[in-house]
PDB file of C-alpha atoms in Angstrom:
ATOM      1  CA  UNK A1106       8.961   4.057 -18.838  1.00 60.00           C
ATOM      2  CA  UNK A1107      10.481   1.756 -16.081  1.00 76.00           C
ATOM      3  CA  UNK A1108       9.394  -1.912 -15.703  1.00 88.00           C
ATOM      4  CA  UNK A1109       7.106  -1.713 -12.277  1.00 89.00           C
ATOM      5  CA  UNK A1110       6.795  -5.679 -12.391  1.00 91.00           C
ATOM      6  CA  UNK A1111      10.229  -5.896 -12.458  1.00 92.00           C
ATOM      7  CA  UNK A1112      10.924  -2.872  -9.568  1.00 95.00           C
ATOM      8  CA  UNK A1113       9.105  -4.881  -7.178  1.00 95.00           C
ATOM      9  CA  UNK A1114      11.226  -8.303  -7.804  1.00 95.00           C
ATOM     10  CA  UNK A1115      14.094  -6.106  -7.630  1.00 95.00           C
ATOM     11  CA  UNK A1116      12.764  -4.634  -4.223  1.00 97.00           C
ATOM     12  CA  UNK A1117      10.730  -6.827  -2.473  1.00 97.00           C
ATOM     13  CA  UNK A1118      13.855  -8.885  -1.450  1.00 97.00           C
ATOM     14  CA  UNK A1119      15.566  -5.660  -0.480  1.00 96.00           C
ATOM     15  CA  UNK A1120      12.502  -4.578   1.941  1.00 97.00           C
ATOM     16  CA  UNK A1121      11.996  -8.160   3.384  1.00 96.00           C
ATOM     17  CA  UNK A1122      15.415  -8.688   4.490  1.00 96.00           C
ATOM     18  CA  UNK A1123      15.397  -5.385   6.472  1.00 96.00           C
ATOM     19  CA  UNK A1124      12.335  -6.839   8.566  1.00 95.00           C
ATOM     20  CA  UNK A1125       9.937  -5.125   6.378  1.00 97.00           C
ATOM     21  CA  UNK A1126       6.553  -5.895   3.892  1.00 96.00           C
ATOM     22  CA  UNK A1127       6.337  -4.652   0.674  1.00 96.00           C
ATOM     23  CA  UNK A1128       2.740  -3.096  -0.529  1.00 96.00           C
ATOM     24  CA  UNK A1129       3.004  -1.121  -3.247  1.00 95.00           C
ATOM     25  CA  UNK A1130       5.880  -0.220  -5.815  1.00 96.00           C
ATOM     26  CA  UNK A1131       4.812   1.596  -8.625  1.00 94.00           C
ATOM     27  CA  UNK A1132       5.863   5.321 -10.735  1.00 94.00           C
ATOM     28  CA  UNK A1133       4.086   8.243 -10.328  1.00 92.00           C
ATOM     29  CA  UNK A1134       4.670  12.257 -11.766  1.00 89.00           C
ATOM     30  CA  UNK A1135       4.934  11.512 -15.344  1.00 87.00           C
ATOM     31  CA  UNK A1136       8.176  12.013 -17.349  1.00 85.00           C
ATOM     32  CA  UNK A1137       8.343  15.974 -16.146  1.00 88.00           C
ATOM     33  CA  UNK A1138       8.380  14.600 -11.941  1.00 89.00           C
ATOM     34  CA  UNK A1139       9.205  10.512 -12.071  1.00 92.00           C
ATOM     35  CA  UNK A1140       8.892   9.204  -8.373  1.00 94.00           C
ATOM     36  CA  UNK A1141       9.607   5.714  -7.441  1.00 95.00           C
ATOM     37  CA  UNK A1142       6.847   5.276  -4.742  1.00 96.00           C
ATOM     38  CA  UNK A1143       7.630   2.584  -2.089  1.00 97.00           C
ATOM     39  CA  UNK A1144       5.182   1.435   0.637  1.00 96.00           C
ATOM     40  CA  UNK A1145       5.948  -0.630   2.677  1.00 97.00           C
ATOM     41  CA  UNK A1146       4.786  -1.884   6.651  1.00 94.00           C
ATOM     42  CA  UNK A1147       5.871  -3.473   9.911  1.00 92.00           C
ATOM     43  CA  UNK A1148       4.033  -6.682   9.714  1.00 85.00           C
ATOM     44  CA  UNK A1149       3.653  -6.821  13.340  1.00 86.00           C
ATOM     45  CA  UNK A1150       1.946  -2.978  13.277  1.00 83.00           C
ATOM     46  CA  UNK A1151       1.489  -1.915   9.753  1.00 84.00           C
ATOM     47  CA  UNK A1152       2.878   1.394  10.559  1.00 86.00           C
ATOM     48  CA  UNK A1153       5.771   2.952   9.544  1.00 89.00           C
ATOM     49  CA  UNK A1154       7.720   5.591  11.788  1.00 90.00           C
ATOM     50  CA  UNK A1155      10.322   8.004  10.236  1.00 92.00           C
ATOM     51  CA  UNK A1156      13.417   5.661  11.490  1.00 93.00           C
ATOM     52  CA  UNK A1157      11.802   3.005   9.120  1.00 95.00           C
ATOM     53  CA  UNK A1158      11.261   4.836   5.910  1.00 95.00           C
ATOM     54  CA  UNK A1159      14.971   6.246   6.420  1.00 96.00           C
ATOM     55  CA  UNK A1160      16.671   2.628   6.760  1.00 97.00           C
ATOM     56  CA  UNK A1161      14.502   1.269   3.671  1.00 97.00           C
ATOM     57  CA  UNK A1162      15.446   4.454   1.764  1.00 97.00           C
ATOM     58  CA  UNK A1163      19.052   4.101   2.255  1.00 97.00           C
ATOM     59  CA  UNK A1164      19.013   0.178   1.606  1.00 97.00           C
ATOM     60  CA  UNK A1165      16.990   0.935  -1.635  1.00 97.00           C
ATOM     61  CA  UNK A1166      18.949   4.001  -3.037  1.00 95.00           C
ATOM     62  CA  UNK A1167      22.206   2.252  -2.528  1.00 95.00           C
ATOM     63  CA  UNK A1168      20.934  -0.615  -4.411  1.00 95.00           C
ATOM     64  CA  UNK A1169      18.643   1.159  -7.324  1.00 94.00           C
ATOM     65  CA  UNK A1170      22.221   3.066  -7.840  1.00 93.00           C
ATOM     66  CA  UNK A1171      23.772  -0.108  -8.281  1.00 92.00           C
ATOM     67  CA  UNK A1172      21.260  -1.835 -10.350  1.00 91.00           C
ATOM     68  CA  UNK A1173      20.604   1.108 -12.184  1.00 91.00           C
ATOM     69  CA  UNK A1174      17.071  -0.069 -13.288  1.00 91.00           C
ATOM     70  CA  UNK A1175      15.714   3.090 -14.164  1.00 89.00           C
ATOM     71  CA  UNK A1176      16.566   5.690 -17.252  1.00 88.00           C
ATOM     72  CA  UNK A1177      17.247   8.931 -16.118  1.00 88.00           C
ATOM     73  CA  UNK A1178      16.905  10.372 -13.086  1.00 91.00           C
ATOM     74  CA  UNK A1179      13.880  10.209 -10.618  1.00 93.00           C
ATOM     75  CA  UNK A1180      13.207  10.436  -6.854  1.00 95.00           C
ATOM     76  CA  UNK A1181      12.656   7.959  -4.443  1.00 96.00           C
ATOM     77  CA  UNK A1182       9.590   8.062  -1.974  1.00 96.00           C
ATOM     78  CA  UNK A1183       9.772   5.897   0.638  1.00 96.00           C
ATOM     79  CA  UNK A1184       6.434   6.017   2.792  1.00 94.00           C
ATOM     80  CA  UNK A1185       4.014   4.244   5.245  1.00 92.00           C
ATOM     81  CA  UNK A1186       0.494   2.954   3.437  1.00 91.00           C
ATOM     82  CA  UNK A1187      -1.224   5.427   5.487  1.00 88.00           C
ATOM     83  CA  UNK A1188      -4.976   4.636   6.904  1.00 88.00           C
ATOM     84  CA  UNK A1189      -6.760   4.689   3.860  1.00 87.00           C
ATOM     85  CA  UNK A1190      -4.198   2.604   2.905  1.00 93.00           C
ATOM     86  CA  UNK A1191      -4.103   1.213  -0.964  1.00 95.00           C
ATOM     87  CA  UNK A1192      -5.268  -2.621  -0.828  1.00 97.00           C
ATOM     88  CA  UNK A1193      -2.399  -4.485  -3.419  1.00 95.00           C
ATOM     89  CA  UNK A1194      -1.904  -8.064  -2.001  1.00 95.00           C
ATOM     90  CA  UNK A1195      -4.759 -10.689  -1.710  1.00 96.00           C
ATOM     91  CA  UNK A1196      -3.702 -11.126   1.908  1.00 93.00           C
ATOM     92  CA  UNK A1197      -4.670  -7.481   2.438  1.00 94.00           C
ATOM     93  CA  UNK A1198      -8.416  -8.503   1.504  1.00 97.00           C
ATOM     94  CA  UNK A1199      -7.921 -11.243   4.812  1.00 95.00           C
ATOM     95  CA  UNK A1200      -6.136  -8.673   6.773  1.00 92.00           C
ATOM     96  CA  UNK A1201      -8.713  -6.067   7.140  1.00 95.00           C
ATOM     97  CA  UNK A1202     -12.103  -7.956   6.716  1.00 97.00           C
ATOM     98  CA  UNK A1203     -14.403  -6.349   8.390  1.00 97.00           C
ATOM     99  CA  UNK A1204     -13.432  -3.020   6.975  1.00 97.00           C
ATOM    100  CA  UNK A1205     -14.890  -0.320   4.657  1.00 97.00           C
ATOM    101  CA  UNK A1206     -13.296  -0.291   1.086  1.00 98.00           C
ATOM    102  CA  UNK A1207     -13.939   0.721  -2.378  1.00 98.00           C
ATOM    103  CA  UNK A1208     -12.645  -1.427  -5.144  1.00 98.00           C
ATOM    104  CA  UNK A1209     -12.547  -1.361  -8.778  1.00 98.00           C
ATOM    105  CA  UNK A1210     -12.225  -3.725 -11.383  1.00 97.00           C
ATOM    106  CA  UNK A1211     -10.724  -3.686 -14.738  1.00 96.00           C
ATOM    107  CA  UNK A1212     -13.697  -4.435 -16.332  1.00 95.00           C
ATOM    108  CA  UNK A1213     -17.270  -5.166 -15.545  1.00 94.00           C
ATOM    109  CA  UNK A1214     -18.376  -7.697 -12.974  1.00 89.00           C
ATOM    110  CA  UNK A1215     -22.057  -8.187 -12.513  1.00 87.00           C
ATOM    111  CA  UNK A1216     -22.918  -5.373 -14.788  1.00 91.00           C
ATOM    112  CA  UNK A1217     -20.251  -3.106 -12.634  1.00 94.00           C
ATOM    113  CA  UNK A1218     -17.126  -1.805 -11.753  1.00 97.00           C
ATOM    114  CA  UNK A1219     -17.248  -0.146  -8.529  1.00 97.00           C
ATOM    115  CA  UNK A1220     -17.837  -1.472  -5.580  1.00 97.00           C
ATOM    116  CA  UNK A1221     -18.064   0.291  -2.073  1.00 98.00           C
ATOM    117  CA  UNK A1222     -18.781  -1.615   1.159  1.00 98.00           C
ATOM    118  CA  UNK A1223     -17.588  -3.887   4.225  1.00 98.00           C
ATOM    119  CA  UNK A1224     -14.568  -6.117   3.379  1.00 98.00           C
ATOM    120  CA  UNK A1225     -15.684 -10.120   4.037  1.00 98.00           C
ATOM    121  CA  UNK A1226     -12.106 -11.913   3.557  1.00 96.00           C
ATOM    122  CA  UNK A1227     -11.126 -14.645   0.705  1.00 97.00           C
ATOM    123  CA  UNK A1228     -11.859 -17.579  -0.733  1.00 97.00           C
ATOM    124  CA  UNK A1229      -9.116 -18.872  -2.401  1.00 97.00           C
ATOM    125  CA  UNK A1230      -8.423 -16.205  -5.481  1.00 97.00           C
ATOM    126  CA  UNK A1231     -11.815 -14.301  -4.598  1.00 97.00           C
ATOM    127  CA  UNK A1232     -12.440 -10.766  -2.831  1.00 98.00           C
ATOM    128  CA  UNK A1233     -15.620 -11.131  -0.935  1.00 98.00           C
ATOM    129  CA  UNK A1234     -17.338  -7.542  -0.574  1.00 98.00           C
ATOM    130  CA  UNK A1235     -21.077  -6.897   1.362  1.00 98.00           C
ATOM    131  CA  UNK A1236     -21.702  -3.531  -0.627  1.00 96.00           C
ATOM    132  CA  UNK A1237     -23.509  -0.671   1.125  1.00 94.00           C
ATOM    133  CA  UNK A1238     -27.040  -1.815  -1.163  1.00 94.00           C
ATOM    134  CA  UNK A1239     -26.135  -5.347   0.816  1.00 95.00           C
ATOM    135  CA  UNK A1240     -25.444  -7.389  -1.880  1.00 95.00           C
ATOM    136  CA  UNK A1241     -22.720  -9.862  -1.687  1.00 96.00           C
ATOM    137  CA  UNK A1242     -20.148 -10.078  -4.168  1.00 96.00           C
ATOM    138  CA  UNK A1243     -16.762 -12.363  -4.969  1.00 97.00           C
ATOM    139  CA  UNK A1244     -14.469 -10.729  -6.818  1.00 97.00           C
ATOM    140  CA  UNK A1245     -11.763 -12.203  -8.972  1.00 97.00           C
ATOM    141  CA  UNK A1246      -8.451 -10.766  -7.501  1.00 97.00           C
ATOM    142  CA  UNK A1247      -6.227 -10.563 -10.425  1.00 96.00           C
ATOM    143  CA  UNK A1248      -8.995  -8.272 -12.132  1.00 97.00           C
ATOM    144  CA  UNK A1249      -9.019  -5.479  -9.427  1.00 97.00           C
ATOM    145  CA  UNK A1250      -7.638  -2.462 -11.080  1.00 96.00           C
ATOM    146  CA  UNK A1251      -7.722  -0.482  -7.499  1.00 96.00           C
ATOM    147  CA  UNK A1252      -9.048  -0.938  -3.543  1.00 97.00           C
ATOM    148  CA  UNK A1253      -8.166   1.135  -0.638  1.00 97.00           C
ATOM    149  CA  UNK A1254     -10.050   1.656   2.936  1.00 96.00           C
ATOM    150  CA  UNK A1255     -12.060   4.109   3.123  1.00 96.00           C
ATOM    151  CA  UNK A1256     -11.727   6.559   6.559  1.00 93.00           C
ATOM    152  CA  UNK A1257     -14.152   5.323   9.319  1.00 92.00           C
ATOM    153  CA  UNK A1258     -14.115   5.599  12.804  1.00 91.00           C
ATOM    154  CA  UNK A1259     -13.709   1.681  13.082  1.00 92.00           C
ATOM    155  CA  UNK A1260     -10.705   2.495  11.029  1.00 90.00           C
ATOM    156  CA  UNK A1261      -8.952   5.581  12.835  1.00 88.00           C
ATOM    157  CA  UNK A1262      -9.260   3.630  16.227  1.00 87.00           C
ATOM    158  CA  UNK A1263      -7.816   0.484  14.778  1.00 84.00           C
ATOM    159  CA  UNK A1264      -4.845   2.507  13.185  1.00 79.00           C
ATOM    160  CA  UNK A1265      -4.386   4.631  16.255  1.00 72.00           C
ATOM    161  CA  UNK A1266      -0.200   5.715  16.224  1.00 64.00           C
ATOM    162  CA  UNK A1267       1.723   3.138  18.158  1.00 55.00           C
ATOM    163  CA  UNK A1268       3.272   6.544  19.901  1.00 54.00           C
ATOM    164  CA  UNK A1269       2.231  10.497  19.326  1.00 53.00           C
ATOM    165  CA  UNK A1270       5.257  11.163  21.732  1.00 59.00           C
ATOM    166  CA  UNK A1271       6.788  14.743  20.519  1.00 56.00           C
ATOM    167  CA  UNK A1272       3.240  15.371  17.986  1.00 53.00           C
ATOM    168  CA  UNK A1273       2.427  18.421  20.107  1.00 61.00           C
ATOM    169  CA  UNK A1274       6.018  19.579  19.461  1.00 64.00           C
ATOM    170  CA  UNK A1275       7.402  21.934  16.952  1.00 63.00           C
ATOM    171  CA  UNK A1276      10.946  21.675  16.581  1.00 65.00           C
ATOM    172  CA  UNK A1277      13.074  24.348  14.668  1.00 66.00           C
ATOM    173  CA  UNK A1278      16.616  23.326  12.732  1.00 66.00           C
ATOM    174  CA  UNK A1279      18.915  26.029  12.149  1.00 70.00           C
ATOM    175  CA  UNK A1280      20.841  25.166   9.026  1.00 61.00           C
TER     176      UNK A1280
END
């Protein structure tokens, strides 16, 4: 099993220097598919377009090949954090406060685990969360297992595509 801690200090540097934010690193399909999933953002748009996740992808597979960091082969997925995007970094909890998210905690806080509602910022190493019964709560990042947005219509305007120039297209390659 490969050493996701140490992916992301291999990568990180890798993404930053080609302009771009790292969010997630982290091995997914098992032993019978392994995938090295990368997301990563424009910090200016927190998009991805197709020219991005090409020029990280080449940057990264030159340098996984040279590093070698992983046993046997795999496949590299280089990808945008889409809308209901994964929340990994505690600047991510600043970022979109005033947001709908569901996190989840390692273990039990408050007599729970899961917690669904509107995104209130930080304070300091806390998550602050106004749940959907309107309590609020302040989380202890480093014990969040998972968080992602949830799809709202707050959430699909504020994500809108920078361009949908060519969406209504179909084009057809002839190999």
């Amino acid at each position: 099993m490969a050493d996701v801690a140490g992916l992301h200090r291999l990568i990180e540097p890798e993404v930053n220097r080609l302009g771009y934010d790292l969010v997630r690193v982290q091995m997914i399909g098992g032993s019978s598919d392994p995938t090295l999933q990368v997301m990563a953002e424009r910090a200016d748009t927190r998009q991805l377009d197709i020219a991005d996740c090409e020029k990280i992808s080449r940057r990264l597979s030159e340098m996984l090949d040279l590093a070698d960091p992983i046993e046997g082969s795999y496949r590299l997925e280089v990808s945008s954090p889409g809308i209901d995007r994964p929340l990994t970094r505690l600047k991510d909890y600043k970022d979109w406060t005033g947001y709908e998210a569901r996190i989840t905690l390692a273990e039990p806080h408050e007599g729970r685990r899961k917690f669904t509602g509107e995104l209130r910022g930080t304070e300091g190493e806390l998550v602050l969360i106004r749940t959907t019964e309107g309590e609020s709560h302040a989380l202890p990042f480093n014990e969040i297992s998972s968080a992602k947005l949830l799809l709202t219509d707050k959430l699909i305007a504020a994500t809108a595509p920078l361009s949908t120039e060519g969406a209504d297209q179909i084009e057809t390659v002839e190999e």
